[in-house]
PDB file of C-alpha atoms in Angstrom:
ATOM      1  CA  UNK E   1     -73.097  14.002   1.426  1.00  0.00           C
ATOM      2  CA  UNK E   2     -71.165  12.836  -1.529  1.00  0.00           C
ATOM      3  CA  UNK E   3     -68.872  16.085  -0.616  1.00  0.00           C
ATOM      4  CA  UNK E   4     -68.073  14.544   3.020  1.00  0.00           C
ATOM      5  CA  UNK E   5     -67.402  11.035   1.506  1.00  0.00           C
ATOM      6  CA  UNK E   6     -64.900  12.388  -1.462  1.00  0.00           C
ATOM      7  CA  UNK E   7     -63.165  14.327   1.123  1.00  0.00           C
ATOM      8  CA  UNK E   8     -62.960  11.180   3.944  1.00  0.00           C
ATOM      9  CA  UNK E   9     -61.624   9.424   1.058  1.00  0.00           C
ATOM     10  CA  UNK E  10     -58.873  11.842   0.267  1.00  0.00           C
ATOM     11  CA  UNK E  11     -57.947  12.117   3.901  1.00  0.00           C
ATOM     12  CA  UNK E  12     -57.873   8.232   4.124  1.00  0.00           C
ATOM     13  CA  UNK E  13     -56.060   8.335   0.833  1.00  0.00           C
ATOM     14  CA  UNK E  14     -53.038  10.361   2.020  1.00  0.00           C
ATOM     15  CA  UNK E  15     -53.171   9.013   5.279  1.00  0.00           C
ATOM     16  CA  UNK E  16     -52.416   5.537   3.341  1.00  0.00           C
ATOM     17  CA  UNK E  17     -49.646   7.185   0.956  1.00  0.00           C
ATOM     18  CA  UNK E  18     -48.116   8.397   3.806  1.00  0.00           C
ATOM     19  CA  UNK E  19     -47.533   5.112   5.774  1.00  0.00           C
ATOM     20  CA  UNK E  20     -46.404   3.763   2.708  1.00  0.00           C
ATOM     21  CA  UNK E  21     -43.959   6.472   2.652  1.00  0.00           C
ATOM     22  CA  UNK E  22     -42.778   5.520   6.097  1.00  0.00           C
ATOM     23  CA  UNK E  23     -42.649   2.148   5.301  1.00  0.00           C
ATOM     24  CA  UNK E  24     -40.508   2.936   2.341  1.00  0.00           C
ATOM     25  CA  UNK E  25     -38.392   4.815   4.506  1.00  0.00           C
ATOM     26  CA  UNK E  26     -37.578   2.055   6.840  1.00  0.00           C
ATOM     27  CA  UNK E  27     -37.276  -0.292   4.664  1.00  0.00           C
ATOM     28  CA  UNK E  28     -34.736   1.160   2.741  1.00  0.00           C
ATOM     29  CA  UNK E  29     -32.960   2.419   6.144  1.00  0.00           C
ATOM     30  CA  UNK E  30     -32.589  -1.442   6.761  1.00  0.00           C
ATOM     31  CA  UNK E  31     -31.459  -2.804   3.965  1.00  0.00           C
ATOM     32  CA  UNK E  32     -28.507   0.297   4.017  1.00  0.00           C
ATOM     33  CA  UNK E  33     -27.741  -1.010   7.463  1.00  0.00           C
ATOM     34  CA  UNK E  34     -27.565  -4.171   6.137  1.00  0.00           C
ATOM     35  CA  UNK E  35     -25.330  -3.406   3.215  1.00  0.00           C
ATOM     36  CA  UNK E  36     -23.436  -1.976   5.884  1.00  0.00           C
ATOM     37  CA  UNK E  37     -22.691  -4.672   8.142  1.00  0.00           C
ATOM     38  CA  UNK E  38     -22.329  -7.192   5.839  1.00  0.00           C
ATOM     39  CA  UNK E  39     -19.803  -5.576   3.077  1.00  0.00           C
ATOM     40  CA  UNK E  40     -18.572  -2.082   4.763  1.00  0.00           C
ATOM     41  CA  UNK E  41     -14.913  -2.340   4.210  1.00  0.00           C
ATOM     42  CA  UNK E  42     -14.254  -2.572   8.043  1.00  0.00           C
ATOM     43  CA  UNK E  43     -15.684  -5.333   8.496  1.00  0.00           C
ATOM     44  CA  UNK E  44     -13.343  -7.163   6.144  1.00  0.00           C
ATOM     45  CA  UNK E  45     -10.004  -7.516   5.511  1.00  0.00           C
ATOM     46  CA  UNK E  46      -8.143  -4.370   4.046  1.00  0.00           C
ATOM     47  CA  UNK E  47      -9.284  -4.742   0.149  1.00  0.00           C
ATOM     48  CA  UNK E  48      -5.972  -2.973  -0.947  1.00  0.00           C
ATOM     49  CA  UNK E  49      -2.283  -4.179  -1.261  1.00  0.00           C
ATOM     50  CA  UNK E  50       0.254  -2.228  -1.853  1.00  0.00           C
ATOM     51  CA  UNK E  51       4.131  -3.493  -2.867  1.00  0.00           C
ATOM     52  CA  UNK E  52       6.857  -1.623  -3.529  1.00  0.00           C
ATOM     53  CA  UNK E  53       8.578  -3.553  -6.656  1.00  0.00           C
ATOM     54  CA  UNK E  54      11.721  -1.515  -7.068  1.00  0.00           C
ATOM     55  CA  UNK E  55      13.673   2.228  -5.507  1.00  0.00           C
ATOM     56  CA  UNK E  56      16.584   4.301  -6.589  1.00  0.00           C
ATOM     57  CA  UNK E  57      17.819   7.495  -6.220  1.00  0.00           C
ATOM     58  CA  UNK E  58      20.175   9.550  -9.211  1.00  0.00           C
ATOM     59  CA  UNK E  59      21.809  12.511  -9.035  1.00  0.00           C
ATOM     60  CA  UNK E  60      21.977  13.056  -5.242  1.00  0.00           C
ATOM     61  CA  UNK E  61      24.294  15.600  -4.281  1.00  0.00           C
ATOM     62  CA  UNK E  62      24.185  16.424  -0.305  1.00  0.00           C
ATOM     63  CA  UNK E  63      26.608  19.423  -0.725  1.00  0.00           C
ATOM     64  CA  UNK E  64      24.569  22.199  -0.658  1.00  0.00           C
ATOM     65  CA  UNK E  65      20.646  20.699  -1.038  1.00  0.00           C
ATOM     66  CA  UNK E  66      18.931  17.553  -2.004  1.00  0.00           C
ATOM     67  CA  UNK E  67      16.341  19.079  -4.617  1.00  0.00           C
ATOM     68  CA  UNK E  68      18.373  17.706  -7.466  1.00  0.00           C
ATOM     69  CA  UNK E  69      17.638  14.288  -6.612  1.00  0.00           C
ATOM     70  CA  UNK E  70      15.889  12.073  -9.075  1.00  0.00           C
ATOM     71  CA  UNK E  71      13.616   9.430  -6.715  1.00  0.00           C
ATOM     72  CA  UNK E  72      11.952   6.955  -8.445  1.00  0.00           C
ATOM     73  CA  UNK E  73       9.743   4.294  -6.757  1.00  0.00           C
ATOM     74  CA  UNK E  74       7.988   1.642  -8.931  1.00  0.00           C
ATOM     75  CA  UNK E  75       4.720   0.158  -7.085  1.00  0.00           C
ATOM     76  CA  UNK E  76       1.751  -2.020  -7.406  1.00  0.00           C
ATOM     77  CA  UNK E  77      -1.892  -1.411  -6.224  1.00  0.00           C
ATOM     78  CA  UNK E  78      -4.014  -4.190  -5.855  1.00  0.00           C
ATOM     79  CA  UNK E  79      -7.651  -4.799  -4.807  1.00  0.00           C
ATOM     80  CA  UNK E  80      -7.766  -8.286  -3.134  1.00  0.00           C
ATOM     81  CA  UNK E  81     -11.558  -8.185  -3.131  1.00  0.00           C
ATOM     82  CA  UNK E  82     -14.059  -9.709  -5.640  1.00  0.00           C
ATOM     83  CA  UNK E  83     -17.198  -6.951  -5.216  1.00  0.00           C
ATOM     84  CA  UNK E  84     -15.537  -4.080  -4.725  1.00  0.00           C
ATOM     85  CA  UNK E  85     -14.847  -1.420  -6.869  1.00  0.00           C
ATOM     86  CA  UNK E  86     -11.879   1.301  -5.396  1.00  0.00           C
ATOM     87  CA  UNK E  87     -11.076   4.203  -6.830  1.00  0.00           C
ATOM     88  CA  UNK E  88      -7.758   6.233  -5.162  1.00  0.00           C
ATOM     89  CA  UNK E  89      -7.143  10.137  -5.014  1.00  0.00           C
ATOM     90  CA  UNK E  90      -5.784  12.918  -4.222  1.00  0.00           C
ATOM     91  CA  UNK E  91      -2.706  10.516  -3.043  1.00  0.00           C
ATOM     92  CA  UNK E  92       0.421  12.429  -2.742  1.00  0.00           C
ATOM     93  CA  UNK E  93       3.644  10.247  -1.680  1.00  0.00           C
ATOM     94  CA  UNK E  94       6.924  11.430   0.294  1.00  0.00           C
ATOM     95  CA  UNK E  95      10.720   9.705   0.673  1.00  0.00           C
ATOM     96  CA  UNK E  96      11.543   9.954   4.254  1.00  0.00           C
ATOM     97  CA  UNK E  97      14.381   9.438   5.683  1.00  0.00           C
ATOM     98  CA  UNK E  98      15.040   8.014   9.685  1.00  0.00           C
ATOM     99  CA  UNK E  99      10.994   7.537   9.434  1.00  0.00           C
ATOM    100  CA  UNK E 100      10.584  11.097  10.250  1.00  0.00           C
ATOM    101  CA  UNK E 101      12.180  13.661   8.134  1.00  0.00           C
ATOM    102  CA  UNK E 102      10.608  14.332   4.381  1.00  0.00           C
ATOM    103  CA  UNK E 103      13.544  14.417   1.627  1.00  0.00           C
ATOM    104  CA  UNK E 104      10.789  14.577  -1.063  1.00  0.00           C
ATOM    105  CA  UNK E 105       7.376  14.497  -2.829  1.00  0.00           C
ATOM    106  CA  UNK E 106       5.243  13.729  -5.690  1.00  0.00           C
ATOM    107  CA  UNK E 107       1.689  13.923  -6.700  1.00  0.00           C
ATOM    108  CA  UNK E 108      -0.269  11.188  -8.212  1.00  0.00           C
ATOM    109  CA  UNK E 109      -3.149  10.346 -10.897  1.00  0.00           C
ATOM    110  CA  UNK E 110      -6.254   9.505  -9.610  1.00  0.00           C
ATOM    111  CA  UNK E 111      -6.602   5.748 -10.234  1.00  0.00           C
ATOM    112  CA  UNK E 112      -9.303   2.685 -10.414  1.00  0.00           C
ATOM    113  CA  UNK E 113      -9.075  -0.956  -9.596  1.00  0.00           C
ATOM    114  CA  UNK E 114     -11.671  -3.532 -10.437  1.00  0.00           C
ATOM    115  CA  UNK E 115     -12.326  -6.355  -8.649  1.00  0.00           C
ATOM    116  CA  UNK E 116      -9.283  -8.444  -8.165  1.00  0.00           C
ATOM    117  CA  UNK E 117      -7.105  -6.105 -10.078  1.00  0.00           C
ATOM    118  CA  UNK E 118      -3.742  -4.857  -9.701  1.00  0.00           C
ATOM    119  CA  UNK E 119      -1.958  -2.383 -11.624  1.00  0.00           C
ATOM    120  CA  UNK E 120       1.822  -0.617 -11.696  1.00  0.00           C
ATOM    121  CA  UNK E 121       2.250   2.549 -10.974  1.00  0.00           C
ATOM    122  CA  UNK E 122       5.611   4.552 -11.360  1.00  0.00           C
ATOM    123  CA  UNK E 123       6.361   7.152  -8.567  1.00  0.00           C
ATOM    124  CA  UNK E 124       8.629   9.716  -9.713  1.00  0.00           C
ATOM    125  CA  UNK E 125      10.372  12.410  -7.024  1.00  0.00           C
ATOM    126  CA  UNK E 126      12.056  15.293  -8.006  1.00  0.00           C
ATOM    127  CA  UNK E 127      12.130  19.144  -8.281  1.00  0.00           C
ATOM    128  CA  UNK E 128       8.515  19.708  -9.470  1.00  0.00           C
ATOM    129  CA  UNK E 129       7.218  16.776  -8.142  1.00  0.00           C
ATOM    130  CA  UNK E 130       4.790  17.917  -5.884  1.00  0.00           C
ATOM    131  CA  UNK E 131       3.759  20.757  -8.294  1.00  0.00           C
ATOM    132  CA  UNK E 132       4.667  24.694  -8.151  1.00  0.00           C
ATOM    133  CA  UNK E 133       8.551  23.464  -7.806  1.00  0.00           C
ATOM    134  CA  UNK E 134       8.174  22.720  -4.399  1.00  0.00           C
ATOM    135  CA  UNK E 135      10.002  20.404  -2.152  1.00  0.00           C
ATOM    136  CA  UNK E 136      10.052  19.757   1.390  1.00  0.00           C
ATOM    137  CA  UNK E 137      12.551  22.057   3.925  1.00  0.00           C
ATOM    138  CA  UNK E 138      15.140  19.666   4.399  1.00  0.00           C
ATOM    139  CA  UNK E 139      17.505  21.045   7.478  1.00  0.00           C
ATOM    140  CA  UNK E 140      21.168  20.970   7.584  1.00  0.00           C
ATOM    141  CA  UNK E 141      21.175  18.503  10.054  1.00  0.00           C
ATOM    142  CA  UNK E 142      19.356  16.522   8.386  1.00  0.00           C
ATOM    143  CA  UNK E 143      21.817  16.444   5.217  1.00  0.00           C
ATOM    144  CA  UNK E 144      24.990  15.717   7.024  1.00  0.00           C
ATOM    145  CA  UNK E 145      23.842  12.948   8.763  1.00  0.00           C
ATOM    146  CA  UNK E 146      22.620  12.046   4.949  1.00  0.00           C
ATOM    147  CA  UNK E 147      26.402  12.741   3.971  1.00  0.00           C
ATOM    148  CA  UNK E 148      27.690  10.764   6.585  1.00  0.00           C
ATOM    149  CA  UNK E 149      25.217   7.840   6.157  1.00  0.00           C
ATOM    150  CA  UNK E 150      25.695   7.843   2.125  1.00  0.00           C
ATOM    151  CA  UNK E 151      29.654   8.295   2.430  1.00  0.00           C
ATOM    152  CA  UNK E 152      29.041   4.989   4.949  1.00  0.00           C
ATOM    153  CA  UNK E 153      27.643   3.139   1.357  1.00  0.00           C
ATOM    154  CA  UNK E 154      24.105   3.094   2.554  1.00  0.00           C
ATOM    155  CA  UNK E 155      20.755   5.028   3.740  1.00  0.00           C
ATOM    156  CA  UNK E 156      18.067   4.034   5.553  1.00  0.00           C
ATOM    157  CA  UNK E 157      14.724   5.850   4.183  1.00  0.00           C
ATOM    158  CA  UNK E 158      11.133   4.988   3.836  1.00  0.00           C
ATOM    159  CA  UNK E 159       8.284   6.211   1.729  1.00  0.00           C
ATOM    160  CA  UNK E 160       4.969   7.586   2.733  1.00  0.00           C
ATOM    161  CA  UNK E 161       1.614   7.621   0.993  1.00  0.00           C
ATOM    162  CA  UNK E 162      -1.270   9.762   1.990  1.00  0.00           C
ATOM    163  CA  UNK E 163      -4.563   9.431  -0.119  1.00  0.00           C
ATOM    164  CA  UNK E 164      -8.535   9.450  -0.509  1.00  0.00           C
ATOM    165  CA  UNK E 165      -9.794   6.114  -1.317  1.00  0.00           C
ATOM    166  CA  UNK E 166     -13.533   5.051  -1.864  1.00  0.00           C
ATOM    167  CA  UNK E 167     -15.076   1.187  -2.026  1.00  0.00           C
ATOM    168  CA  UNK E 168     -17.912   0.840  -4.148  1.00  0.00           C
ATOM    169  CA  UNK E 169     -20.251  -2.324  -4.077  1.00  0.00           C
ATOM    170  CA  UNK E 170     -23.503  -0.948  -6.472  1.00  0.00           C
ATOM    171  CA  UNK E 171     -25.335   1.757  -5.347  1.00  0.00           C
ATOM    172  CA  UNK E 172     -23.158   1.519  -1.872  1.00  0.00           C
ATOM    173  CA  UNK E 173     -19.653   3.053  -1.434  1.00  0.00           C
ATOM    174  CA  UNK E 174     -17.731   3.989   1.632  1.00  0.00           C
ATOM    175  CA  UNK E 175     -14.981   6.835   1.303  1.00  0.00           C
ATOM    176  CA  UNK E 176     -11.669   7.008   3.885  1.00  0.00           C
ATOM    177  CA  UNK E 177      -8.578   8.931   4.110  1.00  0.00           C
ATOM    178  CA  UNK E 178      -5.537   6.023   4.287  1.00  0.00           C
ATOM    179  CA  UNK E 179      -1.775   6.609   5.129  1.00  0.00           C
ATOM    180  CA  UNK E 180       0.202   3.675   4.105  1.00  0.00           C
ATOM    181  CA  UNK E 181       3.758   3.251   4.829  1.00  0.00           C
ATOM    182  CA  UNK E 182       6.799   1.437   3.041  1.00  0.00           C
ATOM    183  CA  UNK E 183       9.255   1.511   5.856  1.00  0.00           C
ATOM    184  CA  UNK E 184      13.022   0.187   6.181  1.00  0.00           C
ATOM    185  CA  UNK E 185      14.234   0.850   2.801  1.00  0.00           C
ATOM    186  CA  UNK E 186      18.180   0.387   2.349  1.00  0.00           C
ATOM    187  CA  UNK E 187      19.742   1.925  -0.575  1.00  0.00           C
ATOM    188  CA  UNK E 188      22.999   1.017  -1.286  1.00  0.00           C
ATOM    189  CA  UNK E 189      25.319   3.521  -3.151  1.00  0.00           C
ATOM    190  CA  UNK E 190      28.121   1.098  -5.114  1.00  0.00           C
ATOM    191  CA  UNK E 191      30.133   2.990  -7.858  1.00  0.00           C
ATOM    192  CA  UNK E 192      28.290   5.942  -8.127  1.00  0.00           C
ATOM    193  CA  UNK E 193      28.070   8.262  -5.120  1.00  0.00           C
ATOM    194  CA  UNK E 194      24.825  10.293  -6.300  1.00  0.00           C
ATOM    195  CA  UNK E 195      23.423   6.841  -7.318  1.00  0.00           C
ATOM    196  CA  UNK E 196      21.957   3.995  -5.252  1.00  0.00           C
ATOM    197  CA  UNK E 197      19.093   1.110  -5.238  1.00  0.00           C
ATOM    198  CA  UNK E 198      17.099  -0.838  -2.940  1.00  0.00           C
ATOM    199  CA  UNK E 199      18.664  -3.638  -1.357  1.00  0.00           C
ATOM    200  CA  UNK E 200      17.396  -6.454   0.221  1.00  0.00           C
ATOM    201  CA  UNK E 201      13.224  -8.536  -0.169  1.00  0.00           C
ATOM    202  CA  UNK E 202      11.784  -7.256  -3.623  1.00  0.00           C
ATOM    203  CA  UNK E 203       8.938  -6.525  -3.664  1.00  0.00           C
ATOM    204  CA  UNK E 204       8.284  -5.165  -0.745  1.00  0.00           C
ATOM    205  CA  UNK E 205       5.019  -5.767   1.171  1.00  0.00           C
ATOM    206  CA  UNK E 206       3.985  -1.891   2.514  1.00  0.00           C
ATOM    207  CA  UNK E 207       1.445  -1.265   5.525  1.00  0.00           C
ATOM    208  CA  UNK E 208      -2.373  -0.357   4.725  1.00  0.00           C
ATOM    209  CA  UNK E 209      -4.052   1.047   8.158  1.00  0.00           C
ATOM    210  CA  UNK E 210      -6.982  -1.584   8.480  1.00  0.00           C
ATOM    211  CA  UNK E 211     -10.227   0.887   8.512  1.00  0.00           C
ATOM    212  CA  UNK E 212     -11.956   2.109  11.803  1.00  0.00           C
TER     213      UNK E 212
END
């Protein structure tokens, strides 16, 4: 007898740890939906701002290739945001010229920004800039109408950044793959041929997709 009541009591036992279990479980499925809707990134506005303070180009020399050039692109990351935490990866940035045709690239550091932070980050493109001595194919096309435009005193590029960023708020975070464009970037070349700077608003307020 005291056999069948121990073992009613276990079954009643894990029957109770069990619900508890479930209750656990939905409870903490809630509260991450929750989280969720109230402080995912999409439903806010874009947390990060990116400007492009200052761009020149050195040593450019369209005669037989572009891989010479020295590109060098000063800009700031900000996080407009007081909770969240953003960390950015795995970003790798291009010069374009026309808005379609890749001149050059460079990799990046990883990098972190607090909670209404900012910080300046230097950009520079040249012949081992994206690592391995690679460079994009640029076609001949692509460098005479380069010749033509830079003979003319002025060329109209843009740069391109592609990277991994995550938004942390505590033991929540949300990860996305951004592409954020600095478009309509005039570079005027004065004395120097091979040598030319931005013209025109500085800084320069660049487009961050808003997340989906």
């Amino acid at each position: 007898m005291a056999s069948l009541k121990s073992t009613d009591c276990g079954s009643i036992c894990q029957l109770a740890l069990f619900l508890l279990a479930v209750v656990a479980g939905i409870s903490i499925i809630t509260v991450g939906l929750m989280m969720n809707s109230k402080y995912s990134p999409r439903t806010q506005q874009q947390p990060i701002v990116i400007r492009l303070n200052s761009f020149s180009v050195s040593d450019l020399n369209v005669s037989n290739s572009i891989s010479g050039a020295n590109w060098d692109a000063m800009l700031l990351f900000g996080n407009r945001h007081s909770y969240f935490e953003i960390s950015i990866e795995s970003l790798e940035s291009f010069v374009y010229y026309n808005h379609q045709d890749a001149l050059s690239c460079a990799l990046v550091e990883s990098m972190h920004l607090g909670p209404k932070k900012q910080k300046l980050v230097q950009i520079k493109f040249n012949a081992s800039g994206c690592g391995g001595g690679e460079q994009p194919f640029v076609e001949e096309r692509v460098l005479k109408e380069i010749k033509r435009d830079g003979d003319a005193g002025t060329l109209h590029l843009g740069l391109m950044l592609n990277f991994q960023v995550s938004y942390r708020k505590g033991p929540w975070s949300w990860v996305y793959w951004l592409k954020a464009k600095c478009t309509d970037l005039d570079v005027l070349f004065e004395s120097d041929p091979g040598a030319g700077m931005m013209i025109g608003d500085e800084p320069r307020a660049c487009s961050v997709p808003l997340l989906k």
